[in-house]
PDB file of C-alpha atoms in Angstrom:
ATOM      1  CA  MET A   1       0.252   5.516   7.952  1.00  0.00           C
ATOM      2  CA  ILE A   2      -0.535   5.875   4.283  1.00  0.00           C
ATOM      3  CA  SER A   3      -3.783   4.948   2.552  1.00  0.00           C
ATOM      4  CA  GLN A   4      -3.831   2.037   0.165  1.00  0.00           C
ATOM      5  CA  LEU A   5      -6.791   1.295  -2.090  1.00  0.00           C
ATOM      6  CA  THR A   6      -7.607  -2.425  -2.047  1.00  0.00           C
ATOM      7  CA  VAL A   7      -9.852  -3.877  -4.750  1.00  0.00           C
ATOM      8  CA  PHE A   8     -11.131  -7.437  -5.055  1.00  0.00           C
ATOM      9  CA  ILE A   9     -11.315  -8.337  -8.735  1.00  0.00           C
ATOM     10  CA  GLU A  10     -12.829 -11.452 -10.280  1.00  0.00           C
ATOM     11  CA  ASN A  11     -10.372 -13.426 -12.380  1.00  0.00           C
ATOM     12  CA  ARG A  12     -12.027 -12.868 -15.723  1.00  0.00           C
ATOM     13  CA  LYS A  13     -10.931 -11.224 -18.927  1.00  0.00           C
ATOM     14  CA  GLY A  14     -10.994  -7.441 -18.855  1.00  0.00           C
ATOM     15  CA  HIS A  15     -11.956  -7.010 -15.220  1.00  0.00           C
ATOM     16  CA  LEU A  16      -8.662  -5.399 -14.153  1.00  0.00           C
ATOM     17  CA  ALA A  17      -8.842  -3.062 -17.145  1.00  0.00           C
ATOM     18  CA  GLN A  18     -12.398  -2.138 -16.162  1.00  0.00           C
ATOM     19  CA  ALA A  19     -11.325  -1.267 -12.600  1.00  0.00           C
ATOM     20  CA  CYS A  20      -8.464   0.866 -13.908  1.00  0.00           C
ATOM     21  CA  ARG A  21     -10.847   2.623 -16.313  1.00  0.00           C
ATOM     22  CA  VAL A  22     -13.242   3.473 -13.449  1.00  0.00           C
ATOM     23  CA  ILE A  23     -10.363   5.125 -11.594  1.00  0.00           C
ATOM     24  CA  ALA A  24      -9.150   6.955 -14.702  1.00  0.00           C
ATOM     25  CA  ASP A  25     -12.652   8.200 -15.545  1.00  0.00           C
ATOM     26  CA  GLU A  26     -12.748   9.864 -12.112  1.00  0.00           C
ATOM     27  CA  ASP A  27      -9.604  11.765 -13.149  1.00  0.00           C
ATOM     28  CA  ILE A  28      -7.572   9.958 -10.488  1.00  0.00           C
ATOM     29  CA  ASN A  29      -3.935   9.113 -11.112  1.00  0.00           C
ATOM     30  CA  MET A  30      -2.670   5.673 -10.101  1.00  0.00           C
ATOM     31  CA  ARG A  31       0.882   5.797  -8.697  1.00  0.00           C
ATOM     32  CA  ALA A  32       1.499   2.089  -8.046  1.00  0.00           C
ATOM     33  CA  LEU A  33      -0.328  -1.203  -8.584  1.00  0.00           C
ATOM     34  CA  PHE A  34       0.445  -4.540  -6.924  1.00  0.00           C
ATOM     35  CA  LEU A  35      -1.513  -7.688  -7.756  1.00  0.00           C
ATOM     36  CA  ALA A  36      -2.002 -10.965  -5.936  1.00  0.00           C
ATOM     37  CA  ASP A  37      -4.302 -13.652  -7.219  1.00  0.00           C
ATOM     38  CA  THR A  38      -6.091 -16.838  -6.339  1.00  0.00           C
ATOM     39  CA  THR A  39      -8.078 -19.140  -8.597  1.00  0.00           C
ATOM     40  CA  ASP A  40     -11.264 -17.083  -8.457  1.00  0.00           C
ATOM     41  CA  PHE A  41     -10.228 -13.516  -7.740  1.00  0.00           C
ATOM     42  CA  GLY A  42      -7.328 -11.142  -7.490  1.00  0.00           C
ATOM     43  CA  ILE A  43      -6.484  -8.455  -4.995  1.00  0.00           C
ATOM     44  CA  ALA A  44      -5.221  -5.194  -6.405  1.00  0.00           C
ATOM     45  CA  ARG A  45      -3.372  -2.956  -3.971  1.00  0.00           C
ATOM     46  CA  ILE A  46      -3.155   0.535  -5.386  1.00  0.00           C
ATOM     47  CA  PHE A  47      -1.588   3.817  -4.421  1.00  0.00           C
ATOM     48  CA  CYS A  48      -3.533   6.546  -6.145  1.00  0.00           C
ATOM     49  CA  ASP A  49      -4.502  10.155  -5.742  1.00  0.00           C
ATOM     50  CA  CYS A  50      -7.786  10.494  -3.808  1.00  0.00           C
ATOM     51  CA  PRO A  51      -8.040   6.883  -2.536  1.00  0.00           C
ATOM     52  CA  GLU A  52     -11.421   7.411  -0.827  1.00  0.00           C
ATOM     53  CA  LYS A  53     -12.908   8.903  -4.009  1.00  0.00           C
ATOM     54  CA  ALA A  54     -11.488   6.006  -6.044  1.00  0.00           C
ATOM     55  CA  ALA A  55     -12.976   3.424  -3.652  1.00  0.00           C
ATOM     56  CA  GLU A  56     -16.378   5.095  -3.843  1.00  0.00           C
ATOM     57  CA  ALA A  57     -16.301   5.112  -7.663  1.00  0.00           C
ATOM     58  CA  LEU A  58     -15.261   1.467  -7.773  1.00  0.00           C
ATOM     59  CA  ARG A  59     -18.027   0.448  -5.363  1.00  0.00           C
ATOM     60  CA  GLY A  60     -20.484   2.344  -7.569  1.00  0.00           C
ATOM     61  CA  ALA A  61     -19.275   0.250 -10.515  1.00  0.00           C
ATOM     62  CA  GLY A  62     -19.861  -3.005  -8.631  1.00  0.00           C
ATOM     63  CA  PHE A  63     -16.369  -3.689  -7.295  1.00  0.00           C
ATOM     64  CA  ARG A  64     -15.519  -4.517  -3.698  1.00  0.00           C
ATOM     65  CA  ALA A  65     -13.108  -1.749  -2.731  1.00  0.00           C
ATOM     66  CA  LYS A  66     -11.893  -0.254   0.510  1.00  0.00           C
ATOM     67  CA  VAL A  67      -9.143   2.000   1.781  1.00  0.00           C
ATOM     68  CA  ILE A  68      -6.702   0.448   4.224  1.00  0.00           C
ATOM     69  CA  ASP A  69      -4.016   2.121   6.303  1.00  0.00           C
ATOM     70  CA  VAL A  70      -0.588   0.609   5.744  1.00  0.00           C
ATOM     71  CA  LEU A  71       2.853   1.425   7.024  1.00  0.00           C
ATOM     72  CA  GLY A  72       5.405   2.766   4.559  1.00  0.00           C
ATOM     73  CA  VAL A  73       9.009   2.592   5.722  1.00  0.00           C
ATOM     74  CA  ARG A  74      12.061   3.862   3.877  1.00  0.00           C
ATOM     75  CA  VAL A  75      14.763   1.204   4.238  1.00  0.00           C
ATOM     76  CA  PRO A  76      18.358   1.319   2.975  1.00  0.00           C
ATOM     77  CA  ASP A  77      18.518  -0.571  -0.336  1.00  0.00           C
ATOM     78  CA  ARG A  78      21.153  -3.081   0.708  1.00  0.00           C
ATOM     79  CA  LYS A  79      21.378  -6.726   1.654  1.00  0.00           C
ATOM     80  CA  GLY A  80      19.575  -7.342   4.938  1.00  0.00           C
ATOM     81  CA  GLY A  81      17.633  -4.056   5.034  1.00  0.00           C
ATOM     82  CA  LEU A  82      14.225  -5.745   5.005  1.00  0.00           C
ATOM     83  CA  ALA A  83      15.379  -8.467   7.405  1.00  0.00           C
ATOM     84  CA  GLU A  84      16.451  -5.835   9.936  1.00  0.00           C
ATOM     85  CA  LEU A  85      13.118  -4.048   9.714  1.00  0.00           C
ATOM     86  CA  LEU A  86      11.176  -7.286  10.164  1.00  0.00           C
ATOM     87  CA  GLU A  87      13.378  -8.338  13.090  1.00  0.00           C
ATOM     88  CA  PHE A  88      12.710  -4.976  14.748  1.00  0.00           C
ATOM     89  CA  LEU A  89       8.947  -5.460  14.298  1.00  0.00           C
ATOM     90  CA  ASP A  90       9.243  -8.971  15.710  1.00  0.00           C
ATOM     91  CA  ARG A  91      11.056  -7.678  18.814  1.00  0.00           C
ATOM     92  CA  GLU A  92       8.271  -5.103  19.212  1.00  0.00           C
ATOM     93  CA  ASN A  93       5.623  -7.876  18.960  1.00  0.00           C
ATOM     94  CA  VAL A  94       4.097  -6.364  15.823  1.00  0.00           C
ATOM     95  CA  ASP A  95       2.491  -8.849  13.450  1.00  0.00           C
ATOM     96  CA  VAL A  96       2.777  -8.297   9.701  1.00  0.00           C
ATOM     97  CA  GLU A  97      -0.335  -9.387   7.786  1.00  0.00           C
ATOM     98  CA  TYR A  98       1.243  -8.784   4.369  1.00  0.00           C
ATOM     99  CA  GLY A  99       3.822  -6.613   2.715  1.00  0.00           C
ATOM    100  CA  TYR A 100       5.570  -5.673  -0.482  1.00  0.00           C
ATOM    101  CA  CYS A 101       8.645  -3.667  -1.346  1.00  0.00           C
ATOM    102  CA  PHE A 102       9.907  -1.589  -4.211  1.00  0.00           C
ATOM    103  CA  SER A 103      13.086   0.338  -4.905  1.00  0.00           C
ATOM    104  CA  ILE A 104      12.925   4.048  -5.576  1.00  0.00           C
ATOM    105  CA  ASN A 105      16.630   4.572  -6.277  1.00  0.00           C
ATOM    106  CA  GLU A 106      19.992   3.031  -5.385  1.00  0.00           C
ATOM    107  CA  ASN A 107      19.814   4.485  -1.860  1.00  0.00           C
ATOM    108  CA  PHE A 108      16.590   3.147  -0.415  1.00  0.00           C
ATOM    109  CA  ALA A 109      13.544   0.968  -0.907  1.00  0.00           C
ATOM    110  CA  ILE A 110      10.002   1.490   0.291  1.00  0.00           C
ATOM    111  CA  ASP A 111       8.636  -1.364   2.384  1.00  0.00           C
ATOM    112  CA  VAL A 112       4.852  -1.332   2.632  1.00  0.00           C
ATOM    113  CA  LEU A 113       3.455  -3.406   5.486  1.00  0.00           C
ATOM    114  CA  LYS A 114      -0.010  -4.096   6.824  1.00  0.00           C
ATOM    115  CA  VAL A 115       0.574  -4.336  10.577  1.00  0.00           C
ATOM    116  CA  ASN A 116      -1.613  -4.939  13.607  1.00  0.00           C
ATOM    117  CA  ASP A 117      -0.276  -2.011  15.646  1.00  0.00           C
ATOM    118  CA  ALA A 118      -0.499   1.555  14.328  1.00  0.00           C
ATOM    119  CA  SER A 119       1.408   2.846  17.350  1.00  0.00           C
ATOM    120  CA  ILE A 120       4.574   1.237  15.959  1.00  0.00           C
ATOM    121  CA  GLU A 121       5.207   4.388  13.917  1.00  0.00           C
ATOM    122  CA  LEU A 122       6.642   6.302  16.862  1.00  0.00           C
ATOM    123  CA  ARG A 123       8.883   3.406  17.884  1.00  0.00           C
ATOM    124  CA  LEU A 124      10.147   3.058  14.300  1.00  0.00           C
ATOM    125  CA  VAL A 125      11.063   6.755  14.177  1.00  0.00           C
ATOM    126  CA  GLU A 126      12.764   6.495  17.569  1.00  0.00           C
ATOM    127  CA  ALA A 127      14.771   3.540  16.197  1.00  0.00           C
ATOM    128  CA  GLY A 128      15.944   5.660  13.273  1.00  0.00           C
ATOM    129  CA  TYR A 129      13.595   4.513  10.508  1.00  0.00           C
ATOM    130  CA  ALA A 130      12.100   7.064   8.117  1.00  0.00           C
ATOM    131  CA  LEU A 131       8.382   6.738   7.499  1.00  0.00           C
ATOM    132  CA  VAL A 132       6.819   7.446   4.133  1.00  0.00           C
ATOM    133  CA  GLN A 133       4.267  10.258   4.195  1.00  0.00           C
ATOM    134  CA  SER A 134       1.122  10.205   2.065  1.00  0.00           C
ATOM    135  CA  GLU A 135       2.200  13.250   0.030  1.00  0.00           C
ATOM    136  CA  GLU A 136       5.272  11.288  -1.090  1.00  0.00           C
ATOM    137  CA  VAL A 137       3.063   8.599  -2.626  1.00  0.00           C
ATOM    138  CA  TYR A 138      -0.059  10.365  -3.882  1.00  0.00           C
ATOM    139  CA  ALA A 139      -1.772  13.741  -4.104  1.00  0.00           C
ATOM    140  CA  LEU A 140      -4.873  14.646  -2.131  1.00  0.00           C
ATOM    141  CA  ASP A 141      -5.191  18.220  -3.401  1.00  0.00           C
ATOM    142  CA  ASP A 142      -8.080  17.681  -5.823  1.00  0.00           C
ATOM    143  CA  CYS A 143     -10.102  15.226  -3.772  1.00  0.00           C
TER     144      CYS A 143
END
């Protein structure tokens, strides 16, 4: 599993910039940012160096922030790659709460999934999937 920083942000002018500034002022590098929004608030899902330190700084600045374990899976970047992964999880009775994907290069994509069963990692590896390790996404050296 890899650690994802999740921040609830009110939908008002400058609030996302303020959250990013809090992280930057702690000398923490953000590696990826994914946003989802509703009428009243947004959810920022962030990969950053030192996610626990970032969450603590954000909470100190009045934000609701927590670190969540998510599954990162390297999937061939081709038609049907995500479908095959999701079908495998379905056969293994693993529920996916949410997910997002991004391409790294022409060879593979990273699928990030919030799942209900952390033990799925071993079964994924046994089925030939490559898991993403935390050091591939962010640095923990200076935390």
